[in-house]
Amino acid sequence: MMSVAARSGAFSPYLQATNYAVAGPLKALIPGVVMKSDKVLLDIKKSFLTRESMNGQCPKTGPAVSVGLNARAGVRFAHTDIKVPDFSDYRRPEVMDPKKSSQESSEARRTFSYLITGSTAVIGVYTAKTVVTQFISSMSASADVLALSKIEIKLSDIPEGKNMTFKWRGKPLFVRHRTEKEIAAEATVDLSELRDPQHDKDRVVNPSWVIVIGVCTHLGCVPIANAGDYGGYYCPCHGSHYDASGRIRKGPAPLNLEVPYYEFPDDETVIVG
């Protein structure tokens, strides 16, 4: 302890910054000395063993506080010259006066907050709607694809009792011109015998014409027209037999041939799609 006090006293002449001595937990062996001076005598040839003297100089101005056993051994600035920032430009005029209660303007400030929150919510919802709409629109079919979504067929080119195949939306389309015998035979079929019960009148708009998608409902093969045990369509891949109405009558296919949407603008034309 005596060694520390002796060493501390040896450095005290070099610590000449304006400061205030603060009593430490131990009683000083030598009375501390408070010195105030505008000038600090420095000897740059001598090294200072304090944190503030690492660059070869001691603090020159400003109040500081130090504490030591018998003299000032460390210096800490009070930083009393720092200016407090002014936030007046960011404050509401209603709360500028420190003597006035802010509760008097709380309703107006709350209304403004609600207005900003509501406006932000509306803008956010509208932006989200626009983004979702544009995203969905980008995945919709283009104009050239929509142009192929419908097909117009001239019925006079299909003789009675024959079937013609057209390409529609990348799938084969069967258009069959039925005879009176076929119409009568399909109308008298017992629905209890059918795997997928459908009456013939529910599958056709005009009894003379049967329009179905030529894809087997079993594994997606293309059946053969005017073939099979029932004179309608036959799938040679797995032996599915359809009648002249496109209904499954025999084989592994679970459902009837699909009937697309179509309409007759006149007696000689049909539009599918």
PDB file of C-alpha atoms in Angstrom:
ATOM      1  CA  MET A   1       0.000   0.000   0.000  1.00  0.00           C
ATOM      2  CA  MET A   2       2.838   2.370   0.760  1.00  0.00           C
ATOM      3  CA  SER A   3       4.370   1.534  -2.616  1.00  0.00           C
ATOM      4  CA  VAL A   4       1.139   2.423  -4.399  1.00  0.00           C
ATOM      5  CA  ALA A   5       0.876   5.675  -2.513  1.00  0.00           C
ATOM      6  CA  ALA A   6       4.464   6.565  -3.332  1.00  0.00           C
ATOM      7  CA  ARG A   7       3.968   5.839  -7.024  1.00  0.00           C
ATOM      8  CA  SER A   8       0.738   7.781  -7.123  1.00  0.00           C
ATOM      9  CA  GLY A   9       2.398  10.778  -5.564  1.00  0.00           C
ATOM     10  CA  ALA A  10       5.185  10.693  -8.106  1.00  0.00           C
ATOM     11  CA  PHE A  11       2.720  11.254 -10.994  1.00  0.00           C
ATOM     12  CA  SER A  12       0.643  13.959  -9.383  1.00  0.00           C
ATOM     13  CA  PRO A  13       2.722  16.877 -10.683  1.00  0.00           C
ATOM     14  CA  TYR A  14       1.928  15.869 -14.244  1.00  0.00           C
ATOM     15  CA  LEU A  15      -1.818  15.773 -13.866  1.00  0.00           C
ATOM     16  CA  GLN A  16      -2.500  19.467 -13.935  1.00  0.00           C
ATOM     17  CA  ALA A  17      -5.914  19.452 -15.685  1.00  0.00           C
ATOM     18  CA  THR A  18      -8.758  21.443 -14.176  1.00  0.00           C
ATOM     19  CA  ASN A  19     -10.674  18.931 -12.080  1.00  0.00           C
ATOM     20  CA  TYR A  20     -12.305  18.318  -8.743  1.00  0.00           C
ATOM     21  CA  ALA A  21     -10.972  15.801  -6.245  1.00  0.00           C
ATOM     22  CA  VAL A  22     -13.523  13.261  -5.051  1.00  0.00           C
ATOM     23  CA  ALA A  23     -13.035  11.348  -1.844  1.00  0.00           C
ATOM     24  CA  GLY A  24     -12.336   7.661  -2.348  1.00  0.00           C
ATOM     25  CA  PRO A  25     -13.159   4.737  -0.086  1.00  0.00           C
ATOM     26  CA  LEU A  26      -9.739   4.969   1.593  1.00  0.00           C
ATOM     27  CA  LYS A  27      -8.398   7.811   3.606  1.00  0.00           C
ATOM     28  CA  ALA A  28      -5.696   9.657   1.699  1.00  0.00           C
ATOM     29  CA  LEU A  29      -2.204   9.337   3.109  1.00  0.00           C
ATOM     30  CA  ILE A  30      -1.351  12.770   1.833  1.00  0.00           C
ATOM     31  CA  PRO A  31      -3.931  15.565   1.600  1.00  0.00           C
ATOM     32  CA  GLY A  32      -5.175  16.022  -1.913  1.00  0.00           C
ATOM     33  CA  VAL A  33      -4.595  19.302  -3.673  1.00  0.00           C
ATOM     34  CA  VAL A  34      -7.159  20.967  -5.927  1.00  0.00           C
ATOM     35  CA  MET A  35      -5.470  22.989  -8.658  1.00  0.00           C
ATOM     36  CA  LYS A  36      -7.167  25.249 -11.179  1.00  0.00           C
ATOM     37  CA  SER A  37      -5.215  26.582 -14.093  1.00  0.00           C
ATOM     38  CA  ASP A  38      -5.779  27.511 -17.698  1.00  0.00           C
ATOM     39  CA  LYS A  39      -2.310  26.404 -18.680  1.00  0.00           C
ATOM     40  CA  VAL A  40      -0.895  22.948 -18.364  1.00  0.00           C
ATOM     41  CA  LEU A  41       2.844  22.435 -18.294  1.00  0.00           C
ATOM     42  CA  LEU A  42       3.732  19.443 -20.357  1.00  0.00           C
ATOM     43  CA  ASP A  43       6.980  17.715 -20.884  1.00  0.00           C
ATOM     44  CA  ILE A  44       6.536  15.587 -23.994  1.00  0.00           C
ATOM     45  CA  LYS A  45       9.772  13.786 -23.275  1.00  0.00           C
ATOM     46  CA  LYS A  46       8.277  12.150 -20.228  1.00  0.00           C
ATOM     47  CA  SER A  47       5.686   9.415 -20.631  1.00  0.00           C
ATOM     48  CA  PHE A  48       2.405   9.571 -18.710  1.00  0.00           C
ATOM     49  CA  LEU A  49       1.001   6.371 -17.362  1.00  0.00           C
ATOM     50  CA  THR A  50      -2.685   7.320 -17.445  1.00  0.00           C
ATOM     51  CA  ARG A  51      -5.421   6.593 -19.948  1.00  0.00           C
ATOM     52  CA  GLU A  52      -5.691  10.244 -20.914  1.00  0.00           C
ATOM     53  CA  SER A  53      -1.986  10.531 -21.572  1.00  0.00           C
ATOM     54  CA  MET A  54      -1.608   7.765 -24.131  1.00  0.00           C
ATOM     55  CA  ASN A  55      -1.191  10.373 -26.854  1.00  0.00           C
ATOM     56  CA  GLY A  56       1.413  12.275 -24.832  1.00  0.00           C
ATOM     57  CA  GLN A  57      -0.885  14.957 -23.459  1.00  0.00           C
ATOM     58  CA  CYS A  58      -3.145  15.519 -20.492  1.00  0.00           C
ATOM     59  CA  PRO A  59      -6.613  17.092 -20.512  1.00  0.00           C
ATOM     60  CA  LYS A  60      -6.384  20.844 -20.835  1.00  0.00           C
ATOM     61  CA  THR A  61      -9.842  22.296 -20.264  1.00  0.00           C
ATOM     62  CA  GLY A  62     -13.252  21.488 -18.871  1.00  0.00           C
ATOM     63  CA  PRO A  63     -14.361  20.234 -15.474  1.00  0.00           C
ATOM     64  CA  ALA A  64     -13.230  16.743 -14.578  1.00  0.00           C
ATOM     65  CA  VAL A  65     -13.438  14.433 -11.601  1.00  0.00           C
ATOM     66  CA  SER A  66     -10.585  12.289 -10.293  1.00  0.00           C
ATOM     67  CA  VAL A  67      -9.968  10.076  -7.294  1.00  0.00           C
ATOM     68  CA  GLY A  68      -6.896   8.434  -5.824  1.00  0.00           C
ATOM     69  CA  LEU A  69      -5.238   7.332  -2.619  1.00  0.00           C
ATOM     70  CA  ASN A  70      -3.385  10.542  -1.991  1.00  0.00           C
ATOM     71  CA  ALA A  71      -3.666  12.471  -5.199  1.00  0.00           C
ATOM     72  CA  ARG A  72      -5.414  12.557  -8.532  1.00  0.00           C
ATOM     73  CA  ALA A  73      -4.540   9.341 -10.324  1.00  0.00           C
ATOM     74  CA  GLY A  74      -7.317   9.171 -12.946  1.00  0.00           C
ATOM     75  CA  VAL A  75      -9.282  11.805 -14.836  1.00  0.00           C
ATOM     76  CA  ARG A  76     -12.839  11.583 -16.081  1.00  0.00           C
ATOM     77  CA  PHE A  77     -14.491  14.437 -17.992  1.00  0.00           C
ATOM     78  CA  ALA A  78     -17.934  15.586 -16.915  1.00  0.00           C
ATOM     79  CA  HIS A  79     -18.969  16.381 -20.548  1.00  0.00           C
ATOM     80  CA  THR A  80     -20.914  19.458 -19.531  1.00  0.00           C
ATOM     81  CA  ASP A  81     -20.344  21.091 -22.924  1.00  0.00           C
ATOM     82  CA  ILE A  82     -22.594  18.671 -24.853  1.00  0.00           C
ATOM     83  CA  LYS A  83     -25.624  20.377 -26.390  1.00  0.00           C
ATOM     84  CA  VAL A  84     -28.995  18.713 -25.963  1.00  0.00           C
ATOM     85  CA  PRO A  85     -30.588  18.194 -29.406  1.00  0.00           C
ATOM     86  CA  ASP A  86     -33.726  20.142 -30.152  1.00  0.00           C
ATOM     87  CA  PHE A  87     -36.659  18.012 -31.341  1.00  0.00           C
ATOM     88  CA  SER A  88     -39.146  20.852 -31.570  1.00  0.00           C
ATOM     89  CA  ASP A  89     -39.572  20.342 -35.319  1.00  0.00           C
ATOM     90  CA  TYR A  90     -40.801  16.800 -34.711  1.00  0.00           C
ATOM     91  CA  ARG A  91     -43.206  17.545 -31.872  1.00  0.00           C
ATOM     92  CA  ARG A  92     -46.853  18.411 -32.148  1.00  0.00           C
ATOM     93  CA  PRO A  93     -47.712  22.051 -31.386  1.00  0.00           C
ATOM     94  CA  GLU A  94     -50.280  20.865 -28.817  1.00  0.00           C
ATOM     95  CA  VAL A  95     -47.610  19.304 -26.591  1.00  0.00           C
ATOM     96  CA  MET A  96     -44.920  21.959 -26.931  1.00  0.00           C
ATOM     97  CA  ASP A  97     -45.932  23.797 -23.782  1.00  0.00           C
ATOM     98  CA  PRO A  98     -44.495  21.952 -20.730  1.00  0.00           C
ATOM     99  CA  LYS A  99     -47.026  23.687 -18.449  1.00  0.00           C
ATOM    100  CA  LYS A 100     -50.039  22.525 -20.415  1.00  0.00           C
ATOM    101  CA  SER A 101     -51.582  19.055 -19.989  1.00  0.00           C
ATOM    102  CA  SER A 102     -51.415  16.844 -23.049  1.00  0.00           C
ATOM    103  CA  GLN A 103     -54.770  15.261 -22.172  1.00  0.00           C
ATOM    104  CA  GLU A 104     -56.555  18.291 -23.589  1.00  0.00           C
ATOM    105  CA  SER A 105     -55.368  17.425 -27.115  1.00  0.00           C
ATOM    106  CA  SER A 106     -55.494  13.638 -26.774  1.00  0.00           C
ATOM    107  CA  GLU A 107     -58.749  13.304 -28.729  1.00  0.00           C
ATOM    108  CA  ALA A 108     -57.412  15.230 -31.710  1.00  0.00           C
ATOM    109  CA  ARG A 109     -54.141  13.302 -31.679  1.00  0.00           C
ATOM    110  CA  ARG A 110     -55.977   9.993 -31.387  1.00  0.00           C
ATOM    111  CA  THR A 111     -58.221  10.883 -34.331  1.00  0.00           C
ATOM    112  CA  PHE A 112     -55.181  11.712 -36.430  1.00  0.00           C
ATOM    113  CA  SER A 113     -53.556   8.384 -35.495  1.00  0.00           C
ATOM    114  CA  TYR A 114     -56.714   6.481 -36.445  1.00  0.00           C
ATOM    115  CA  LEU A 115     -56.898   8.330 -39.742  1.00  0.00           C
ATOM    116  CA  ILE A 116     -53.291   7.478 -40.629  1.00  0.00           C
ATOM    117  CA  THR A 117     -53.755   3.847 -39.598  1.00  0.00           C
ATOM    118  CA  GLY A 118     -56.953   3.484 -41.608  1.00  0.00           C
ATOM    119  CA  SER A 119     -55.455   5.109 -44.690  1.00  0.00           C
ATOM    120  CA  THR A 120     -52.418   2.843 -44.502  1.00  0.00           C
ATOM    121  CA  ALA A 121     -54.646  -0.227 -44.184  1.00  0.00           C
ATOM    122  CA  VAL A 122     -56.751   0.778 -47.206  1.00  0.00           C
ATOM    123  CA  ILE A 123     -53.668   1.432 -49.328  1.00  0.00           C
ATOM    124  CA  GLY A 124     -52.149  -1.860 -48.219  1.00  0.00           C
ATOM    125  CA  VAL A 125     -55.274  -3.842 -49.097  1.00  0.00           C
ATOM    126  CA  TYR A 126     -55.579  -2.156 -52.495  1.00  0.00           C
ATOM    127  CA  THR A 127     -51.908  -2.829 -53.246  1.00  0.00           C
ATOM    128  CA  ALA A 128     -52.263  -6.479 -52.239  1.00  0.00           C
ATOM    129  CA  LYS A 129     -55.365  -6.817 -54.427  1.00  0.00           C
ATOM    130  CA  THR A 130     -53.545  -5.334 -57.406  1.00  0.00           C
ATOM    131  CA  VAL A 131     -50.529  -7.609 -56.940  1.00  0.00           C
ATOM    132  CA  VAL A 132     -52.698 -10.729 -56.624  1.00  0.00           C
ATOM    133  CA  THR A 133     -54.806  -9.745 -59.640  1.00  0.00           C
ATOM    134  CA  GLN A 134     -51.760  -9.134 -61.798  1.00  0.00           C
ATOM    135  CA  PHE A 135     -50.201 -12.416 -60.642  1.00  0.00           C
ATOM    136  CA  ILE A 136     -53.324 -14.415 -61.462  1.00  0.00           C
ATOM    137  CA  SER A 137     -53.726 -12.633 -64.797  1.00  0.00           C
ATOM    138  CA  SER A 138     -50.173 -13.561 -65.746  1.00  0.00           C
ATOM    139  CA  MET A 139     -51.090 -17.249 -65.386  1.00  0.00           C
ATOM    140  CA  SER A 140     -54.304 -17.058 -67.422  1.00  0.00           C
ATOM    141  CA  ALA A 141     -54.512 -18.222 -71.006  1.00  0.00           C
ATOM    142  CA  SER A 142     -53.165 -15.912 -73.684  1.00  0.00           C
ATOM    143  CA  ALA A 143     -55.213 -14.589 -76.595  1.00  0.00           C
ATOM    144  CA  ASP A 144     -54.002 -17.248 -79.048  1.00  0.00           C
ATOM    145  CA  VAL A 145     -54.905 -20.012 -76.600  1.00  0.00           C
ATOM    146  CA  LEU A 146     -58.356 -18.521 -76.007  1.00  0.00           C
ATOM    147  CA  ALA A 147     -58.880 -18.382 -79.753  1.00  0.00           C
ATOM    148  CA  LEU A 148     -58.449 -22.175 -79.865  1.00  0.00           C
ATOM    149  CA  SER A 149     -60.812 -22.744 -76.938  1.00  0.00           C
ATOM    150  CA  LYS A 150     -63.748 -22.901 -79.335  1.00  0.00           C
ATOM    151  CA  ILE A 151     -64.155 -24.840 -82.527  1.00  0.00           C
ATOM    152  CA  GLU A 152     -66.823 -24.428 -85.184  1.00  0.00           C
ATOM    153  CA  ILE A 153     -67.822 -27.562 -87.070  1.00  0.00           C
ATOM    154  CA  LYS A 154     -69.828 -27.730 -90.253  1.00  0.00           C
ATOM    155  CA  LEU A 155     -72.287 -30.598 -89.763  1.00  0.00           C
ATOM    156  CA  SER A 156     -73.154 -31.041 -93.444  1.00  0.00           C
ATOM    157  CA  ASP A 157     -69.718 -32.587 -93.984  1.00  0.00           C
ATOM    158  CA  ILE A 158     -70.549 -35.550 -91.707  1.00  0.00           C
ATOM    159  CA  PRO A 159     -72.784 -38.188 -93.355  1.00  0.00           C
ATOM    160  CA  GLU A 160     -75.392 -40.087 -91.382  1.00  0.00           C
ATOM    161  CA  GLY A 161     -74.041 -43.073 -89.490  1.00  0.00           C
ATOM    162  CA  LYS A 162     -70.484 -41.778 -89.560  1.00  0.00           C
ATOM    163  CA  ASN A 163     -68.148 -40.297 -86.962  1.00  0.00           C
ATOM    164  CA  MET A 164     -65.523 -37.612 -87.518  1.00  0.00           C
ATOM    165  CA  THR A 165     -62.652 -36.700 -85.230  1.00  0.00           C
ATOM    166  CA  PHE A 166     -61.492 -33.129 -84.642  1.00  0.00           C
ATOM    167  CA  LYS A 167     -58.734 -31.697 -82.482  1.00  0.00           C
ATOM    168  CA  TRP A 168     -60.025 -29.429 -79.723  1.00  0.00           C
ATOM    169  CA  ARG A 169     -57.883 -28.079 -76.868  1.00  0.00           C
ATOM    170  CA  GLY A 170     -55.282 -30.721 -77.613  1.00  0.00           C
ATOM    171  CA  LYS A 171     -57.791 -33.568 -77.305  1.00  0.00           C
ATOM    172  CA  PRO A 172     -59.668 -35.640 -79.884  1.00  0.00           C
ATOM    173  CA  LEU A 173     -63.298 -34.622 -80.303  1.00  0.00           C
ATOM    174  CA  PHE A 174     -65.801 -37.174 -81.649  1.00  0.00           C
ATOM    175  CA  VAL A 175     -68.806 -35.848 -83.595  1.00  0.00           C
ATOM    176  CA  ARG A 176     -71.211 -38.632 -84.548  1.00  0.00           C
ATOM    177  CA  HIS A 177     -74.194 -38.333 -86.893  1.00  0.00           C
ATOM    178  CA  ARG A 178     -76.546 -41.029 -85.634  1.00  0.00           C
ATOM    179  CA  THR A 179     -79.155 -42.892 -87.589  1.00  0.00           C
ATOM    180  CA  GLU A 180     -82.782 -43.244 -86.505  1.00  0.00           C
ATOM    181  CA  LYS A 181     -82.103 -46.844 -85.522  1.00  0.00           C
ATOM    182  CA  GLU A 182     -79.244 -45.822 -83.205  1.00  0.00           C
ATOM    183  CA  ILE A 183     -81.328 -43.064 -81.660  1.00  0.00           C
ATOM    184  CA  ALA A 184     -84.160 -45.481 -80.880  1.00  0.00           C
ATOM    185  CA  ALA A 185     -81.788 -48.148 -79.534  1.00  0.00           C
ATOM    186  CA  GLU A 186     -80.007 -45.811 -77.128  1.00  0.00           C
ATOM    187  CA  ALA A 187     -83.260 -44.276 -75.869  1.00  0.00           C
ATOM    188  CA  THR A 188     -84.590 -47.693 -74.749  1.00  0.00           C
ATOM    189  CA  VAL A 189     -81.511 -48.777 -72.730  1.00  0.00           C
ATOM    190  CA  ASP A 190     -82.292 -49.829 -69.169  1.00  0.00           C
ATOM    191  CA  LEU A 191     -80.394 -47.452 -66.863  1.00  0.00           C
ATOM    192  CA  SER A 192     -80.068 -50.134 -64.190  1.00  0.00           C
ATOM    193  CA  GLU A 193     -77.718 -52.021 -66.510  1.00  0.00           C
ATOM    194  CA  LEU A 194     -75.329 -49.068 -66.823  1.00  0.00           C
ATOM    195  CA  ARG A 195     -72.224 -48.613 -64.700  1.00  0.00           C
ATOM    196  CA  ASP A 196     -72.522 -44.830 -64.981  1.00  0.00           C
ATOM    197  CA  PRO A 197     -76.284 -44.318 -65.381  1.00  0.00           C
ATOM    198  CA  GLN A 198     -77.210 -41.509 -67.764  1.00  0.00           C
ATOM    199  CA  HIS A 199     -80.166 -41.255 -70.082  1.00  0.00           C
ATOM    200  CA  ASP A 200     -79.420 -40.613 -73.720  1.00  0.00           C
ATOM    201  CA  LYS A 201     -81.495 -37.412 -73.745  1.00  0.00           C
ATOM    202  CA  ASP A 202     -79.314 -36.016 -70.941  1.00  0.00           C
ATOM    203  CA  ARG A 203     -76.186 -36.441 -73.063  1.00  0.00           C
ATOM    204  CA  VAL A 204     -77.358 -34.843 -76.308  1.00  0.00           C
ATOM    205  CA  VAL A 205     -78.900 -31.547 -77.348  1.00  0.00           C
ATOM    206  CA  ASN A 206     -79.984 -32.814 -80.751  1.00  0.00           C
ATOM    207  CA  PRO A 207     -80.681 -36.573 -80.841  1.00  0.00           C
ATOM    208  CA  SER A 208     -79.088 -36.835 -84.271  1.00  0.00           C
ATOM    209  CA  TRP A 209     -75.719 -35.668 -83.025  1.00  0.00           C
ATOM    210  CA  VAL A 210     -73.496 -37.093 -80.297  1.00  0.00           C
ATOM    211  CA  ILE A 211     -70.491 -34.961 -79.369  1.00  0.00           C
ATOM    212  CA  VAL A 212     -68.024 -36.407 -76.843  1.00  0.00           C
ATOM    213  CA  ILE A 213     -64.332 -36.088 -75.979  1.00  0.00           C
ATOM    214  CA  GLY A 214     -62.500 -39.081 -77.415  1.00  0.00           C
ATOM    215  CA  VAL A 215     -60.501 -39.967 -74.310  1.00  0.00           C
ATOM    216  CA  CYS A 216     -61.135 -43.253 -72.529  1.00  0.00           C
ATOM    217  CA  THR A 217     -62.052 -42.722 -68.894  1.00  0.00           C
ATOM    218  CA  HIS A 218     -59.908 -45.689 -67.851  1.00  0.00           C
ATOM    219  CA  LEU A 219     -56.317 -44.637 -68.618  1.00  0.00           C
ATOM    220  CA  GLY A 220     -56.741 -41.858 -71.187  1.00  0.00           C
ATOM    221  CA  CYS A 221     -56.400 -43.862 -74.395  1.00  0.00           C
ATOM    222  CA  VAL A 222     -58.200 -42.889 -77.632  1.00  0.00           C
ATOM    223  CA  PRO A 223     -61.067 -45.238 -78.501  1.00  0.00           C
ATOM    224  CA  ILE A 224     -61.959 -46.390 -82.002  1.00  0.00           C
ATOM    225  CA  ALA A 225     -65.255 -45.107 -83.433  1.00  0.00           C
ATOM    226  CA  ASN A 226     -67.944 -47.401 -84.912  1.00  0.00           C
ATOM    227  CA  ALA A 227     -66.472 -50.425 -83.133  1.00  0.00           C
ATOM    228  CA  GLY A 228     -67.055 -52.623 -80.105  1.00  0.00           C
ATOM    229  CA  ASP A 229     -69.891 -54.871 -78.967  1.00  0.00           C
ATOM    230  CA  TYR A 230     -72.384 -52.005 -78.867  1.00  0.00           C
ATOM    231  CA  GLY A 231     -71.512 -50.270 -82.132  1.00  0.00           C
ATOM    232  CA  GLY A 232     -70.290 -47.091 -80.511  1.00  0.00           C
ATOM    233  CA  TYR A 233     -66.673 -46.762 -79.436  1.00  0.00           C
ATOM    234  CA  TYR A 234     -64.077 -49.341 -78.465  1.00  0.00           C
ATOM    235  CA  CYS A 235     -60.773 -48.844 -76.619  1.00  0.00           C
ATOM    236  CA  PRO A 236     -58.384 -51.633 -77.724  1.00  0.00           C
ATOM    237  CA  CYS A 237     -55.876 -50.863 -74.946  1.00  0.00           C
ATOM    238  CA  HIS A 238     -57.884 -52.508 -72.150  1.00  0.00           C
ATOM    239  CA  GLY A 239     -61.134 -53.526 -73.820  1.00  0.00           C
ATOM    240  CA  SER A 240     -63.612 -50.811 -72.839  1.00  0.00           C
ATOM    241  CA  HIS A 241     -66.831 -50.816 -74.901  1.00  0.00           C
ATOM    242  CA  TYR A 242     -69.045 -47.724 -75.274  1.00  0.00           C
ATOM    243  CA  ASP A 243     -72.429 -47.457 -76.983  1.00  0.00           C
ATOM    244  CA  ALA A 244     -73.527 -44.895 -79.594  1.00  0.00           C
ATOM    245  CA  SER A 245     -74.257 -42.417 -76.809  1.00  0.00           C
ATOM    246  CA  GLY A 246     -70.733 -42.661 -75.384  1.00  0.00           C
ATOM    247  CA  ARG A 247     -71.828 -44.590 -72.262  1.00  0.00           C
ATOM    248  CA  ILE A 248     -69.591 -47.307 -70.843  1.00  0.00           C
ATOM    249  CA  ARG A 249     -71.191 -50.733 -71.263  1.00  0.00           C
ATOM    250  CA  LYS A 250     -68.326 -53.201 -70.846  1.00  0.00           C
ATOM    251  CA  GLY A 251     -64.693 -53.196 -69.743  1.00  0.00           C
ATOM    252  CA  PRO A 252     -62.642 -51.483 -66.994  1.00  0.00           C
ATOM    253  CA  ALA A 253     -63.557 -47.849 -67.738  1.00  0.00           C
ATOM    254  CA  PRO A 254     -65.479 -46.420 -64.748  1.00  0.00           C
ATOM    255  CA  LEU A 255     -67.268 -43.477 -66.399  1.00  0.00           C
ATOM    256  CA  ASN A 256     -68.952 -42.470 -69.631  1.00  0.00           C
ATOM    257  CA  LEU A 257     -67.128 -40.427 -72.255  1.00  0.00           C
ATOM    258  CA  GLU A 258     -67.140 -36.747 -71.311  1.00  0.00           C
ATOM    259  CA  VAL A 259     -69.616 -34.465 -73.047  1.00  0.00           C
ATOM    260  CA  PRO A 260     -68.229 -30.935 -73.618  1.00  0.00           C
ATOM    261  CA  TYR A 261     -70.308 -27.790 -73.751  1.00  0.00           C
ATOM    262  CA  TYR A 262     -71.611 -27.049 -77.231  1.00  0.00           C
ATOM    263  CA  GLU A 263     -74.427 -25.196 -78.942  1.00  0.00           C
ATOM    264  CA  PHE A 264     -76.087 -25.120 -82.358  1.00  0.00           C
ATOM    265  CA  PRO A 265     -76.243 -21.587 -83.841  1.00  0.00           C
ATOM    266  CA  ASP A 266     -78.112 -23.119 -86.779  1.00  0.00           C
ATOM    267  CA  ASP A 267     -79.009 -26.517 -88.177  1.00  0.00           C
ATOM    268  CA  GLU A 268     -75.778 -26.807 -90.125  1.00  0.00           C
ATOM    269  CA  THR A 269     -73.237 -25.633 -87.553  1.00  0.00           C
ATOM    270  CA  VAL A 270     -72.159 -26.550 -84.051  1.00  0.00           C
ATOM    271  CA  ILE A 271     -69.777 -24.578 -81.840  1.00  0.00           C
ATOM    272  CA  VAL A 272     -67.921 -26.548 -79.166  1.00  0.00           C
ATOM    273  CA  GLY A 273     -66.456 -24.694 -76.192  1.00  0.00           C
TER     274      GLY A 273
END
